[in-house]
Structures are given as structure tokens and as C-alpha cells.
CSV table of C-alpha atoms in Angstrom, one decimal:
chain,number,residue,atom,x,y,z
A,1,MET,CA,13.7,216.4,23.5
A,2,SER,CA,13.6,218.1,27.2
A,3,MET,CA,14.3,217.0,30.4
A,4,GLU,CA,11.2,216.3,31.4
A,5,GLU,CA,10.4,213.6,28.1
A,6,GLN,CA,13.6,212.3,28.8
A,7,TYR,CA,12.3,211.0,32.2
A,8,ASP,CA,9.2,210.1,31.0
A,9,THR,CA,10.5,207.9,28.2
A,10,GLN,CA,12.7,206.0,30.8
A,11,ILE,CA,10.0,205.9,33.1
A,12,ARG,CA,8.0,204.2,30.3
A,13,ASN,CA,10.5,201.7,29.5
A,14,TYR,CA,11.0,200.9,33.1
A,15,ARG,CA,7.4,200.0,33.1
A,16,GLU,CA,7.4,197.9,30.0
A,17,GLU,CA,10.6,195.6,31.4
A,18,ILE,CA,8.7,195.3,34.6
A,19,ARG,CA,5.9,193.6,33.1
A,20,ARG,CA,8.4,191.8,30.6
A,21,LEU,CA,10.2,190.6,33.8
A,22,SER,CA,7.0,189.6,35.6
A,23,GLY,CA,5.8,187.6,33.1
A,24,ARG,CA,9.1,185.9,32.5
A,25,ARG,CA,8.7,185.0,36.3
A,26,ASN,CA,5.3,183.9,36.7
A,27,MET,CA,6.3,181.5,33.8
A,28,ASP,CA,9.5,180.1,35.0
A,29,CYS,CA,8.8,179.9,38.5
A,30,SER,CA,5.3,178.7,38.8
A,31,ALA,CA,4.4,175.2,39.5
A,32,THR,CA,1.6,175.2,36.7
A,33,LYS,CA,4.6,175.6,34.3
A,34,THR,CA,4.9,171.6,33.5
A,35,LEU,CA,0.9,171.1,33.4
A,36,PRO,CA,-0.6,170.2,30.1
A,37,SER,CA,-2.6,172.9,28.6
A,38,GLU,CA,-5.6,170.9,28.8
A,39,ILE,CA,-5.5,171.0,32.6
A,40,LEU,CA,-4.6,174.6,32.5
A,41,SER,CA,-7.6,175.3,30.3
A,42,SER,CA,-9.8,173.1,32.9
A,43,ILE,CA,-8.9,175.1,35.7
A,44,PHE,CA,-9.2,178.4,33.6
A,45,ARG,CA,-12.8,177.4,32.9
A,46,GLU,CA,-13.5,176.8,36.7
A,47,PHE,CA,-12.0,180.5,37.1
A,48,VAL,CA,-14.4,182.2,34.8
A,49,ASN,CA,-17.4,180.5,36.5
A,50,GLY,CA,-17.1,183.1,38.9
A,51,HIS,CA,-18.5,187.2,38.7
A,52,ARG,CA,-17.3,189.4,36.2
A,53,SER,CA,-15.6,192.4,37.9
A,54,GLY,CA,-15.6,194.6,34.5
A,55,PRO,CA,-17.3,194.7,31.4
A,56,GLY,CA,-14.5,192.8,29.8
A,57,PRO,CA,-14.7,188.8,29.5
A,58,LYS,CA,-14.0,186.7,32.9
A,59,CYS,CA,-11.0,185.1,31.5
A,60,LEU,CA,-8.7,188.7,30.8
A,61,PRO,CA,-6.7,188.7,34.0
A,62,VAL,CA,-5.4,185.1,32.9
A,63,THR,CA,-3.8,186.3,29.9
A,64,HIS,CA,-1.9,189.1,31.7
A,65,VAL,CA,-0.2,186.5,34.3
A,66,CYS,CA,2.1,185.4,31.8
A,67,GLN,CA,2.8,184.3,28.0
A,68,LEU,CA,2.2,180.3,28.6
A,69,TRP,CA,-1.5,181.2,30.6
A,70,ARG,CA,-1.9,183.5,27.6
A,71,ALA,CA,-1.1,181.3,25.1
A,72,VAL,CA,-3.6,178.4,26.6
A,73,ALA,CA,-6.6,180.8,27.2
A,74,LEU,CA,-6.3,182.2,23.5
A,75,ASN,CA,-6.6,178.7,21.7
A,76,GLU,CA,-9.6,177.8,24.7
A,77,PRO,CA,-12.7,178.7,22.7
A,78,ARG,CA,-15.1,178.2,25.7
A,79,LEU,CA,-13.1,180.7,27.7
A,80,TRP,CA,-14.7,183.4,25.3
A,81,SER,CA,-18.0,181.9,24.7
A,82,ASP,CA,-19.8,184.2,27.7
A,83,LEU,CA,-21.1,186.9,25.8
A,84,ALA,CA,-23.4,188.0,28.8
A,85,GLY,CA,-22.7,191.6,30.2
A,86,LEU,CA,-20.0,192.2,28.0
A,87,SER,CA,-19.3,195.9,26.4
A,88,SER,CA,-19.7,196.1,23.0
A,89,ASN,CA,-16.1,196.8,22.5
A,90,TRP,CA,-15.5,193.3,23.2
A,91,LEU,CA,-18.4,191.5,22.3
A,92,GLY,CA,-17.3,190.9,18.6
A,93,GLU,CA,-13.7,190.0,19.6
A,94,CYS,CA,-15.0,187.3,22.0
A,95,GLU,CA,-17.5,186.1,19.4
A,96,LYS,CA,-14.5,185.2,17.4
A,97,ARG,CA,-12.2,183.7,19.8
A,98,SER,CA,-15.5,181.6,20.7
A,99,LYS,CA,-14.8,179.7,17.4
A,100,ALA,CA,-17.5,177.1,17.4
A,101,ALA,CA,-17.9,176.8,21.2
A,102,PRO,CA,-21.6,177.3,22.5
A,103,LEU,CA,-22.3,181.1,23.4
A,104,LYS,CA,-24.0,182.7,26.4
A,105,ILE,CA,-26.0,185.5,25.1
A,106,ARG,CA,-27.9,187.9,27.1
A,107,TYR,CA,-30.3,190.3,24.7
A,108,VAL,CA,-32.4,192.8,26.7
A,109,GLY,CA,-34.6,195.5,24.6
A,110,TYR,CA,-36.0,198.4,26.0
A,111,ARG,CA,-37.8,197.6,29.3
A,112,GLY,CA,-40.8,200.4,29.5
A,113,ILE,CA,-44.3,198.8,30.1
A,114,SER,CA,-45.7,195.0,29.9
A,115,ASP,CA,-47.6,194.1,26.9
A,116,ASP,CA,-51.1,194.6,28.9
A,117,GLY,CA,-49.9,198.4,29.0
A,118,GLU,CA,-49.5,198.2,33.1
A,119,PRO,CA,-46.2,198.7,34.6
A,120,GLU,CA,-44.2,195.5,35.4
A,121,SER,CA,-44.7,194.4,39.0
A,122,ASP,CA,-43.6,190.9,40.8
A,123,GLN,CA,-46.6,191.0,42.8
A,124,SER,CA,-47.8,187.5,41.0
A,125,THR,CA,-44.3,185.9,42.1
A,126,PHE,CA,-44.1,184.4,45.3
A,127,ALA,CA,-41.2,184.0,47.7
A,128,LEU,CA,-38.4,183.4,46.3
A,129,SER,CA,-37.0,182.2,49.4
A,130,ASN,CA,-39.4,179.0,48.6
A,131,SER,CA,-37.1,178.0,45.8
A,132,SER,CA,-33.3,177.3,45.7
A,133,GLN,CA,-33.3,179.0,42.1
A,134,CYS,CA,-34.8,182.4,41.5
A,135,PRO,CA,-37.8,182.0,38.8
A,136,TRP,CA,-36.2,185.2,37.3
A,137,VAL,CA,-33.4,187.7,37.5
A,138,GLU,CA,-33.8,190.8,36.5
A,139,SER,CA,-31.7,192.5,33.5
A,140,SER,CA,-30.9,195.9,32.2
A,141,ALA,CA,-31.5,196.9,28.7
A,142,ILE,CA,-28.3,196.7,26.3
A,143,SER,CA,-27.1,199.1,23.9
A,144,THR,CA,-27.8,199.3,20.3
A,145,LYS,CA,-24.2,198.7,19.6
A,146,ALA,CA,-24.3,195.6,21.2
A,147,GLN,CA,-27.7,194.8,19.8
A,148,LYS,CA,-26.2,195.1,16.2
A,149,VAL,CA,-23.3,192.7,17.2
A,150,LEU,CA,-25.8,190.2,18.6
A,151,ASP,CA,-28.8,190.2,16.0
A,152,PRO,CA,-26.7,188.0,13.5
A,153,LEU,CA,-26.1,185.5,16.3
A,154,PHE,CA,-30.0,184.7,16.1
A,155,GLY,CA,-29.7,183.2,12.9
A,156,GLN,CA,-27.3,180.5,14.4
A,157,PRO,CA,-29.4,178.6,16.4
A,158,ASN,CA,-26.7,175.7,16.5
A,159,ARG,CA,-24.1,178.4,18.4
A,160,LEU,CA,-26.5,178.6,21.4
A,161,GLY,CA,-25.4,177.5,24.9
A,162,GLN,CA,-27.5,179.6,27.3
A,163,LEU,CA,-30.0,182.6,26.1
A,164,HIS,CA,-31.6,185.3,28.2
A,165,ILE,CA,-34.0,187.1,25.3
A,166,GLU,CA,-36.5,189.8,26.9
A,167,ALA,CA,-38.3,192.2,25.0
A,168,CYS,CA,-37.1,191.7,21.3
A,169,LYS,CA,-38.6,192.5,18.3
A,170,ASP,CA,-41.2,189.3,17.2
A,171,ASP,CA,-38.7,189.0,14.1
A,172,LEU,CA,-35.9,188.5,15.9
A,173,ILE,CA,-37.0,185.5,17.9
A,174,SER,CA,-38.7,184.2,14.9
A,175,ARG,CA,-35.1,183.7,13.4
A,176,LEU,CA,-34.7,180.9,15.9
A,177,ASP,CA,-36.2,178.4,13.7
A,178,ALA,CA,-33.7,175.8,13.8
A,179,PRO,CA,-32.5,172.9,16.1
A,180,ALA,CA,-30.5,174.1,19.2
A,181,PRO,CA,-28.2,171.0,19.9
A,182,TYR,CA,-26.1,172.8,22.7
A,183,LEU,CA,-29.1,174.9,24.0
A,184,SER,CA,-29.2,174.3,27.9
A,185,THR,CA,-30.7,177.3,29.5
A,186,LEU,CA,-33.5,179.5,28.2
A,187,ASN,CA,-35.0,182.6,29.9
A,188,VAL,CA,-37.9,184.4,27.7
A,189,GLY,CA,-39.4,187.6,28.9
A,190,ARG,CA,-41.9,190.2,27.2
A,191,VAL,CA,-41.8,188.2,23.7
A,192,ASP,CA,-44.2,185.6,22.5
A,193,ILE,CA,-42.5,182.2,21.6
A,194,PRO,CA,-43.6,181.5,17.9
A,195,GLU,CA,-44.8,177.8,16.4
A,196,GLY,CA,-41.8,176.4,15.0
A,197,PHE,CA,-39.4,177.5,17.6
A,198,LEU,CA,-35.8,176.0,17.8
A,199,GLY,CA,-37.4,173.9,14.9
A,200,GLY,CA,-38.9,171.9,17.8
A,201,ILE,CA,-35.4,170.3,19.0
A,202,ALA,CA,-33.3,171.3,21.9
A,203,PRO,CA,-32.0,167.7,23.4
A,204,ARG,CA,-29.6,169.6,26.1
A,205,LEU,CA,-32.1,172.2,26.9
A,206,HIS,CA,-32.7,171.2,30.8
A,207,SER,CA,-33.9,174.6,32.4
A,208,VAL,CA,-36.5,177.1,31.0
A,209,SER,CA,-38.1,180.2,32.5
A,210,ILE,CA,-40.5,182.0,30.7
A,211,ARG,CA,-42.6,185.2,31.6
A,212,VAL,CA,-44.9,187.5,30.3
A,213,SER,CA,-45.0,185.5,27.3
A,214,CYS,CA,-47.3,183.2,25.2
A,215,VAL,CA,-46.1,179.6,24.8
A,216,SER,CA,-47.7,176.4,24.3
A,217,LEU,CA,-46.5,173.7,26.8
A,218,GLY,CA,-46.9,170.9,24.5
A,219,ALA,CA,-44.1,172.2,22.3
A,220,SER,CA,-41.3,169.5,21.7
A,221,TRP,CA,-38.3,171.7,22.4
A,222,LEU,CA,-39.8,171.3,26.3
A,223,ASN,CA,-39.5,167.6,26.1
A,224,ASN,CA,-36.3,167.3,28.3
A,225,VAL,CA,-36.6,170.2,30.3
A,226,GLN,CA,-36.0,169.8,33.9
A,227,ARG,CA,-36.6,173.1,35.6
A,228,LEU,CA,-39.5,175.0,34.2
A,229,SER,CA,-40.6,178.5,35.7
A,230,LEU,CA,-43.8,180.3,34.2
A,231,CYS,CA,-44.6,183.8,35.3
A,232,ARG,CA,-47.5,186.0,34.1
A,233,TRP,CA,-47.5,184.0,31.2
A,234,LYS,CA,-50.3,182.9,28.6
A,235,ILE,CA,-50.9,179.9,27.3
A,236,ALA,CA,-51.1,179.3,23.4
A,237,GLY,CA,-54.3,178.0,22.1
A,238,ASP,CA,-57.6,177.1,23.9
A,239,GLY,CA,-56.8,178.8,27.4
A,240,ASN,CA,-58.8,176.2,29.6
A,241,ALA,CA,-57.0,174.1,32.3
A,242,SER,CA,-57.3,171.0,30.8
A,243,GLY,CA,-55.0,172.3,27.9
A,244,ILE,CA,-52.3,172.9,30.8
A,245,VAL,CA,-52.8,169.3,32.2
A,246,SER,CA,-52.5,167.4,29.0
A,247,SER,CA,-49.6,169.4,27.6
A,248,LEU,CA,-47.7,168.6,31.0
A,249,ALA,CA,-47.9,164.9,30.1
A,250,GLY,CA,-44.7,165.3,27.9
A,251,LEU,CA,-42.7,166.9,30.6
A,252,THR,CA,-41.6,163.6,31.8
A,253,GLN,CA,-38.2,164.9,32.9
A,254,LEU,CA,-39.3,167.8,34.6
A,255,GLU,CA,-37.9,167.9,38.2
A,256,PHE,CA,-38.5,171.8,39.5
A,257,LEU,CA,-42.0,173.2,38.2
A,258,SER,CA,-42.8,176.7,39.2
A,259,MET,CA,-46.3,178.2,37.6
A,260,THR,CA,-48.8,181.0,38.2
A,261,PHE,CA,-51.6,180.2,36.1
A,262,PRO,CA,-51.7,181.9,32.5
A,263,GLU,CA,-53.5,184.9,32.4
A,264,ASN,CA,-55.8,184.1,29.5
A,265,LEU,CA,-57.0,180.9,31.2
A,266,THR,CA,-60.7,180.6,31.1
A,267,ALA,CA,-62.3,177.9,32.1
A,268,LEU,CA,-61.2,174.7,33.7
A,269,GLY,CA,-62.8,172.2,30.5
A,270,SER,CA,-63.2,168.7,30.8
A,271,ILE,CA,-60.1,166.6,31.6
A,272,VAL,CA,-60.4,162.9,31.0
A,273,ASP,CA,-56.7,161.4,31.7
A,274,LYS,CA,-54.8,161.6,34.5
A,275,VAL,CA,-51.3,163.1,34.0
A,276,THR,CA,-48.4,161.7,35.4
A,277,LEU,CA,-44.7,163.4,36.0
A,278,PRO,CA,-42.7,160.8,37.4
A,279,LYS,CA,-39.7,163.1,38.1
A,280,LEU,CA,-41.0,165.9,39.9
A,281,LYS,CA,-39.6,166.8,43.0
A,282,THR,CA,-40.4,170.2,43.7
A,283,ALA,CA,-43.3,172.5,42.8
A,284,GLN,CA,-44.8,176.2,43.3
A,285,PHE,CA,-48.2,177.3,42.2
A,286,CYS,CA,-49.7,180.7,42.6
A,287,PHE,CA,-53.2,181.4,42.7
A,288,SER,CA,-55.1,184.8,42.0
A,289,ASP,CA,-58.6,185.3,43.7
A,290,SER,CA,-60.1,184.5,40.9
A,291,GLN,CA,-58.6,181.2,40.0
A,292,LEU,CA,-59.1,179.3,43.3
A,293,GLY,CA,-61.2,176.9,41.7
A,294,LEU,CA,-58.5,176.0,39.5
A,295,VAL,CA,-57.1,173.9,42.6
A,296,SER,CA,-59.1,170.7,41.1
A,297,VAL,CA,-56.3,170.5,38.5
A,298,PHE,CA,-54.4,168.6,41.3
A,299,ASP,CA,-57.0,166.1,40.9
A,300,HIS,CA,-55.9,164.9,37.6
A,301,ILE,CA,-52.0,165.0,38.5
A,302,SER,CA,-49.9,162.2,40.0
A,303,CYS,CA,-46.2,163.0,40.9
A,304,PRO,CA,-45.0,160.0,42.7
A,305,ASN,CA,-41.5,161.5,43.7
A,306,LEU,CA,-43.0,165.2,45.2
A,307,ARG,CA,-41.0,166.3,48.0
A,308,ARG,CA,-41.9,170.0,48.0
A,309,LEU,CA,-44.8,172.0,47.5
A,310,SER,CA,-45.3,175.8,48.0
A,311,ILE,CA,-48.4,177.5,47.4
A,312,ASN,CA,-49.0,181.1,47.3
A,313,TRP,CA,-52.6,182.3,48.0
A,314,PRO,CA,-54.4,185.3,47.3
A,315,SER,CA,-53.9,187.8,50.0
A,316,GLY,CA,-56.3,187.4,52.9
A,317,PHE,CA,-57.2,183.7,52.0
A,318,ASN,CA,-59.3,181.6,54.1
A,319,ASP,CA,-60.7,178.7,52.5
A,320,ILE,CA,-60.6,175.9,54.3
A,321,PRO,CA,-61.7,173.0,51.5
A,322,VAL,CA,-59.7,174.5,49.3
A,323,ALA,CA,-56.5,174.5,51.6
A,324,SER,CA,-57.5,171.0,52.6
A,325,GLN,CA,-57.5,169.9,48.7
A,326,VAL,CA,-54.3,171.1,48.0
A,327,ALA,CA,-53.1,169.3,51.4
A,328,GLN,CA,-54.3,165.8,50.1
A,329,PHE,CA,-52.8,166.1,46.7
A,330,PHE,CA,-49.8,166.4,48.8
A,331,SER,CA,-50.5,163.7,51.1
A,332,ARG,CA,-51.4,161.4,48.0
A,333,ASN,CA,-48.1,161.8,46.7
A,334,CYS,CA,-45.5,162.2,49.1
A,335,ASP,CA,-45.4,159.5,51.8
A,336,PHE,CA,-44.9,161.6,54.7
A,337,THR,CA,-46.9,163.0,57.8
A,338,PRO,CA,-46.1,166.4,59.2
A,339,GLU,CA,-44.7,166.4,62.7
A,340,SER,CA,-42.8,170.0,62.3
A,341,LEU,CA,-45.1,173.3,62.4
A,342,ARG,CA,-43.4,176.9,61.6
A,343,ARG,CA,-45.5,180.1,61.3
A,344,GLY,CA,-44.4,183.0,60.5
A,345,ALA,CA,-40.9,183.8,59.0
A,346,TRP,CA,-38.0,187.0,59.6
A,347,PHE,CA,-38.9,188.0,56.1
A,348,ASP,CA,-42.7,187.2,55.6
A,349,ALA,CA,-45.2,187.0,58.7
A,350,SER,CA,-47.8,185.2,56.7
A,351,ARG,CA,-45.7,182.1,55.9
A,352,ILE,CA,-46.9,178.3,57.1
A,353,GLU,CA,-44.4,175.4,56.7
A,354,LEU,CA,-45.2,171.9,57.5
A,355,SER,CA,-42.0,169.5,57.6
A,356,SER,CA,-40.4,166.9,59.5
A,357,LYS,CA,-37.8,167.6,62.2
A,358,GLU,CA,-34.9,167.1,60.3
A,359,ALA,CA,-35.9,169.8,57.7
A,360,GLU,CA,-35.7,172.3,60.5
A,361,SER,CA,-32.1,172.8,60.4
A,362,VAL,CA,-32.0,172.6,56.3
A,363,PRO,CA,-32.5,176.2,54.9
A,364,VAL,CA,-35.6,176.2,52.8
A,365,HIS,CA,-33.8,177.7,49.7
A,366,GLU,CA,-31.3,174.8,49.6
A,367,ASP,CA,-32.2,171.6,47.5
A,368,SER,CA,-33.2,168.6,49.8
A,369,ASP,CA,-35.3,165.6,49.8
A,370,LEU,CA,-36.7,166.3,53.1
A,371,PRO,CA,-40.7,167.0,52.3
A,372,ARG,CA,-42.2,170.4,53.1
A,373,LEU,CA,-45.3,172.1,52.5
A,374,LEU,CA,-45.4,175.7,52.0
A,375,PHE,CA,-48.5,178.4,52.2
A,376,ARG,CA,-48.1,182.1,51.8
A,377,ASN,CA,-50.4,184.5,52.8
A,378,TYR,CA,-52.0,182.1,54.7
A,379,ARG,CA,-53.4,184.0,57.7
A,380,PRO,CA,-56.6,183.5,59.6
A,381,LEU,CA,-56.9,180.0,59.5
A,382,PHE,CA,-55.8,177.2,62.0
A,383,VAL,CA,-53.6,174.0,60.3
A,384,ARG,CA,-55.9,171.4,62.3
A,385,ASP,CA,-58.9,172.9,60.0
A,386,PHE,CA,-57.4,171.5,56.6
A,387,LEU,CA,-54.7,168.8,57.8
A,388,HIS,CA,-57.2,166.2,59.2
A,389,GLU,CA,-58.4,164.9,56.0
A,390,ALA,CA,-54.8,164.8,54.4
A,391,PHE,CA,-53.1,163.4,57.4
A,392,PRO,CA,-55.5,161.7,59.7
A,393,GLY,CA,-54.6,161.2,63.6
A,394,ILE,CA,-51.6,164.0,62.7
A,395,HIS,CA,-49.7,164.9,65.7
A,396,ILE,CA,-47.3,168.4,65.7
A,397,ARG,CA,-44.4,167.5,67.9
A,398,TYR,CA,-42.3,171.0,66.9
A,399,TYR,CA,-43.9,174.1,67.0
A,400,ARG,CA,-42.1,177.4,66.0
A,401,LEU,CA,-44.1,180.5,66.0
A,402,VAL,CA,-42.0,183.3,64.1
A,403,SER,CA,-41.9,187.4,63.5
A,404,GLY,CA,-45.1,188.8,65.3
A,405,GLY,CA,-47.7,186.2,65.7
A,406,VAL,CA,-50.5,186.7,68.1
A,407,VAL,CA,-52.4,183.4,68.3
A,408,LEU,CA,-50.8,179.9,69.6
A,409,GLU,CA,-52.9,177.2,68.1
A,410,ASP,CA,-54.2,174.2,70.3
A,411,LEU,CA,-52.2,171.3,69.0
A,412,PRO,CA,-52.3,167.9,70.6
A,413,GLY,CA,-49.1,166.4,70.9
A,414,VAL,CA,-46.9,169.5,71.0
A,415,GLU,CA,-43.4,168.7,72.8
A,416,GLU,CA,-41.2,171.6,72.1
A,417,LEU,CA,-42.5,175.3,71.2
A,418,SER,CA,-40.5,178.1,69.9
A,419,LEU,CA,-41.5,181.6,70.2
A,420,CYS,CA,-39.3,183.9,68.3
A,421,ASP,CA,-39.3,187.5,67.3
A,422,THR,CA,-42.8,188.2,68.5
A,423,GLY,CA,-42.5,192.1,69.3
A,424,PRO,CA,-45.0,193.7,71.4
A,425,THR,CA,-47.6,191.0,70.9
A,426,PHE,CA,-46.0,189.0,73.4
A,427,GLY,CA,-48.3,189.4,75.7
A,428,LEU,CA,-51.5,189.0,73.7
A,429,LEU,CA,-49.9,185.6,72.7
A,430,LEU,CA,-49.5,184.5,76.1
A,431,ASP,CA,-53.0,185.4,77.4
A,432,GLY,CA,-54.8,183.5,74.5
A,433,SER,CA,-52.1,180.6,74.3
A,434,PRO,CA,-53.6,177.1,75.3
A,435,VAL,CA,-52.1,174.4,77.8
A,436,PHE,CA,-50.1,172.2,76.3
A,437,PRO,CA,-50.3,169.1,78.1
A,438,THR,CA,-47.5,167.1,76.6
A,439,LEU,CA,-45.1,170.1,76.4
A,440,ARG,CA,-41.3,169.8,77.5
A,441,ARG,CA,-39.3,172.1,76.0
A,442,VAL,CA,-39.4,175.8,75.3
A,443,ARG,CA,-37.3,178.1,73.4
A,444,LEU,CA,-38.0,181.8,73.5
A,445,GLU,CA,-35.8,183.6,71.0
A,446,GLN,CA,-35.4,187.6,71.1
A,447,VAL,CA,-38.8,187.9,72.6
A,448,SER,CA,-40.0,191.2,73.9
A,449,LEU,CA,-41.3,191.8,77.3
A,450,ARG,CA,-42.4,195.1,77.0
A,451,PRO,CA,-44.3,196.2,79.0
A,452,LYS,CA,-42.4,194.2,81.3
A,453,ALA,CA,-44.6,194.9,84.4
A,454,GLN,CA,-47.3,193.3,82.8
A,455,THR,CA,-45.8,190.9,80.7
A,456,PHE,CA,-43.1,188.9,82.9
A,457,PRO,CA,-45.9,187.9,85.0
A,458,LYS,CA,-47.7,186.6,82.4
A,459,LEU,CA,-44.6,184.4,81.2
A,460,LYS,CA,-44.4,183.1,84.6
A,461,LYS,CA,-48.0,182.1,85.2
A,462,TRP,CA,-48.2,180.5,81.5
A,463,LEU,CA,-45.1,178.2,82.3
A,464,LYS,CA,-46.5,177.3,85.7
A,465,ALA,CA,-49.6,175.9,83.5
A,466,GLN,CA,-47.4,173.9,81.3
A,467,LYS,CA,-47.2,170.8,83.7
A,468,MET,CA,-44.7,168.4,81.6
A,469,LEU,CA,-41.9,171.4,80.9
A,470,GLU,CA,-38.9,170.5,81.5
A,471,LYS,CA,-36.7,173.2,80.0
A,472,LEU,CA,-36.7,176.7,79.2
A,473,THR,CA,-34.0,177.8,76.5
A,474,ILE,CA,-33.6,181.6,76.1
A,475,VAL,CA,-31.8,183.0,73.2
A,476,LYS,CA,-30.4,186.4,72.8
A,477,GLY,CA,-32.7,187.3,75.7
A,478,TYR,CA,-31.4,191.0,76.3
A,479,ALA,CA,-35.0,191.6,78.1
A,480,PHE,CA,-33.9,189.2,80.5
A,481,THR,CA,-32.4,190.2,83.7
A,482,GLU,CA,-30.1,187.9,86.0
A,483,LYS,CA,-33.1,188.1,88.7
A,484,ASP,CA,-35.4,187.8,86.0
A,485,VAL,CA,-33.3,184.4,85.1
A,486,GLN,CA,-33.4,183.5,89.0
A,487,ALA,CA,-37.0,183.6,89.2
A,488,LEU,CA,-38.0,181.1,86.1
A,489,GLU,CA,-35.3,178.5,87.6
A,490,LYS,CA,-38.0,178.5,90.5
A,491,ILE,CA,-40.6,177.2,87.9
A,492,VAL,CA,-38.8,175.2,85.7
A,493,LYS,CA,-36.3,172.4,86.0
A,494,VAL,CA,-33.5,173.8,83.4
A,495,VAL,CA,-32.9,177.4,82.5
A,496,GLU,CA,-30.4,177.9,79.7
A,497,VAL,CA,-29.4,181.2,78.8
A,498,VAL,CA,-27.6,180.9,75.5
């Protein structure tokens, strides 16, 4: 053995000894050594809820800490049950270690073109920020080797806990024809759901997302669903709206519904009975130009606990009667009179939101019982044109305009006005602005005064016209010099620079 080989051998031995001593130290000196294995298992399960940092299972780092932790982890099947995103080298081993624990599986075939021959597009999916949960999470295709490992599991629906299946062969999904007692989450994309799916029995299934697929909403396996997202889908059977309404009758546990109307919807049909969704709190609907007549569906649906309604109109929408009909639906089902209006958003200038004052401090993507009515692609219409029938005597007290608006609507009763990120249109905004006789507070956030020689005099003139104005707050007012602020203090009682 050469001298180099002798040193290399010693180095390897030292490394092994260091690893062994580190494991002994972690086990003998850790405060967790007295914890029962059941407690350690619970801690480990919380640990694996995070994001995977590599191709191996999430619990893998735990097994390298010490022999005690390794033994506990290897004897906890639930730690090895997440097969989604694993490399093909780990899939088989984790499936064995999971024993009888419900599995989390992601099976995505070739991602090419959609079933109708057109490239996939999310234009029909409305602003994800309207919801606390995204309707769909994009996934990359799995390898052929991984498919071979996962294929046999489709013959065991009783092993499924969470399933994301997309662009698979029809004969694969048709094998899911037996009850799935532990399935809690289902995402299906670009593959039609057959009759007899899951044997019609999935008692723990609470969250379902369907995309570019054909499905029957009357299927019994949907009976306990609480969250349902339907995007670019097709309804099985007779393609009319009456079929959708009657199918919704069985979804009595539904709390969240996000839906684009089916692509094969042909007619409204005759609807006799009114459907009640007793637990529905959040509803999101997306209309195309040809589907605006379907808003009459809302006349046949009752949602006594509705707290949030989001509508994505087609681009350039300006139909006041249709908007009024939707607003009346919300008014009938939610004991709420809007007092806060927000037009535009940092990411979407076409957005309009009506809510209570309290809701302004709660991000729109968070779950909340505070009522909200949201429209998107609602560009040219004034809210007063469609709200007076739904909310007689309405007074908007808090008015917020964000991101590039060029018109301030004349709304009676406004007490607080916020103008945010108006860009180069600030001068035009002031030119066309009405006088607000009840306005007491104004907030300017990141407004532009360019060209300042013309815009700043317009601002002073506009502030003087608001006779009840008590306070002006300037946030991130980089365009305002100290001299400008002093000039404004001569007009408004209190000027605050934040």
C-alpha cells in the first residue's frame, strides 16, 4: 500500500469515527432522549410538512441525527407516505416503508397541448389573489421510470390520501373504481373522470380541483367536498345550466366554490327548484362573452352563509343590468351593506372591491368572515350604476383608488379618500374630480406630481375645494419637498408626512 493510500484509509476511518461519535453525542446529550417515541413521531410529522429540499423524502435528515431518531423515523409509516416529487430511486423504497399509511401521489404524464388541440392557457382563470387557495398548481411531468413504480398503486384506491393526476391514460384512471376511504385531496387535469370513479365512495374527500376534464357534479364521491375548483372543464351529460344547478344540490358541505362555466354548456334550460348551499362562504365565477346570460343561474341558488363573492367578467365588460343582478344575489345572501370601495390594485388596475372598513386591514387572500364583493375586468362602469338596486340608500364612506385610475366617481357620503400609485394620470384625475362635501381625510401614497409645474397647483386647488377636509396624509411622498408641505399646511389643518 502506498503512502497516499495509507493516508486516505486513515482519513476515511476518522470520518466514520466522527460520524459515529456525532450520532452518540446527539443521542446521549439531547433533551429529547427521554421523550416517548409517539411524541418524537408527532414532532417528525410536523417537520416533514415543510417543502422538500431535495429528491429524497422530507424525513431523510431526521434519520441522520442519531440512532434513536433513525429507529423512530423508520418505524413511523406516515413519514414515508409522501411520494409526490420523489426521485424514481426513492419511490419504491418509500412506498415499502409507508406500509399501510395513506399515500400522497403526484402523477403527471406528457404536458403538450390541451385536449382541444390548443396550447394551454390560464386566461380563463381569474385572479388567484381573490382566494386563499390557488385553484391549480402547475407540475412538471414525471419520468417513465417513476410512472412504472406508481402505476400499480392505481389498483389500490384504499391506499390513497392525496392524489394529483394529470394527462394520464384513460385506462389508468379507470382503475380507480373502488372506494377510497382515506382520500382527502384530489387534483385532476386533462383526463376525463369516468362513471364509477372511486366506487362513488370517498367519505374523507374534502378538497377537489378539476381542470380541462369532464366530470359529473352529481357523482356521490363529491358529497362531502368542502372546497371545489373547476377550470376549463366539461359537464358530463346534458350540457345546460339547469344540470349544474341540480347537481349542486348534493354538495351540502361545500364551503368554497371556484368555477369557470363549462365549455360545453349549450343552454340555460328550465330550472324548477331552488338549490340551497347552506355552508358556502366563498364563491368565485368566471364568465366568457358568450356566457353572460348565465347570470340568471344566481336566481336559483341560495347561500345563507355567503361572505365573499368574486366575479371575473370578460375583458371590456360594461353591462350594468348583469352587474346589478350579481350584486343583488350577493345582497340577498349576505347581510351586508358596503361602506368601503377600492378600485384597482397594485397588480390589477381592472379590479373593484366592495367591503366593510374592517376588511381593508385584512389581505384579500386570507380566509376571513368579513364580507367582500370583488369584480375583475370591470373597467368603464361606475359602482353607483349597479349598486342602488342591491343596496338601497348605500353610502360609500371609504374610497380608495389604486394604480393608474383616471376617474374619481362622484359618491355621496365619502369621508376618507386614498389615492395610491396614480402614475402620470394624477393631474387628469384632479381635473375630472368632483367635490366631496363630506370628505374629511385624504391620503396620498406614492403619487406622481409630474409635470410638477402644472400638477401641484391643481392639487392645491382641489384640496381647497374640499370644504370639510381636516387631514392630509402623504405616504412615501418623494415628489413633495419641504416647501411643498408648508404650502399644503396653509390649506389643510393637519398635514402628516409618513
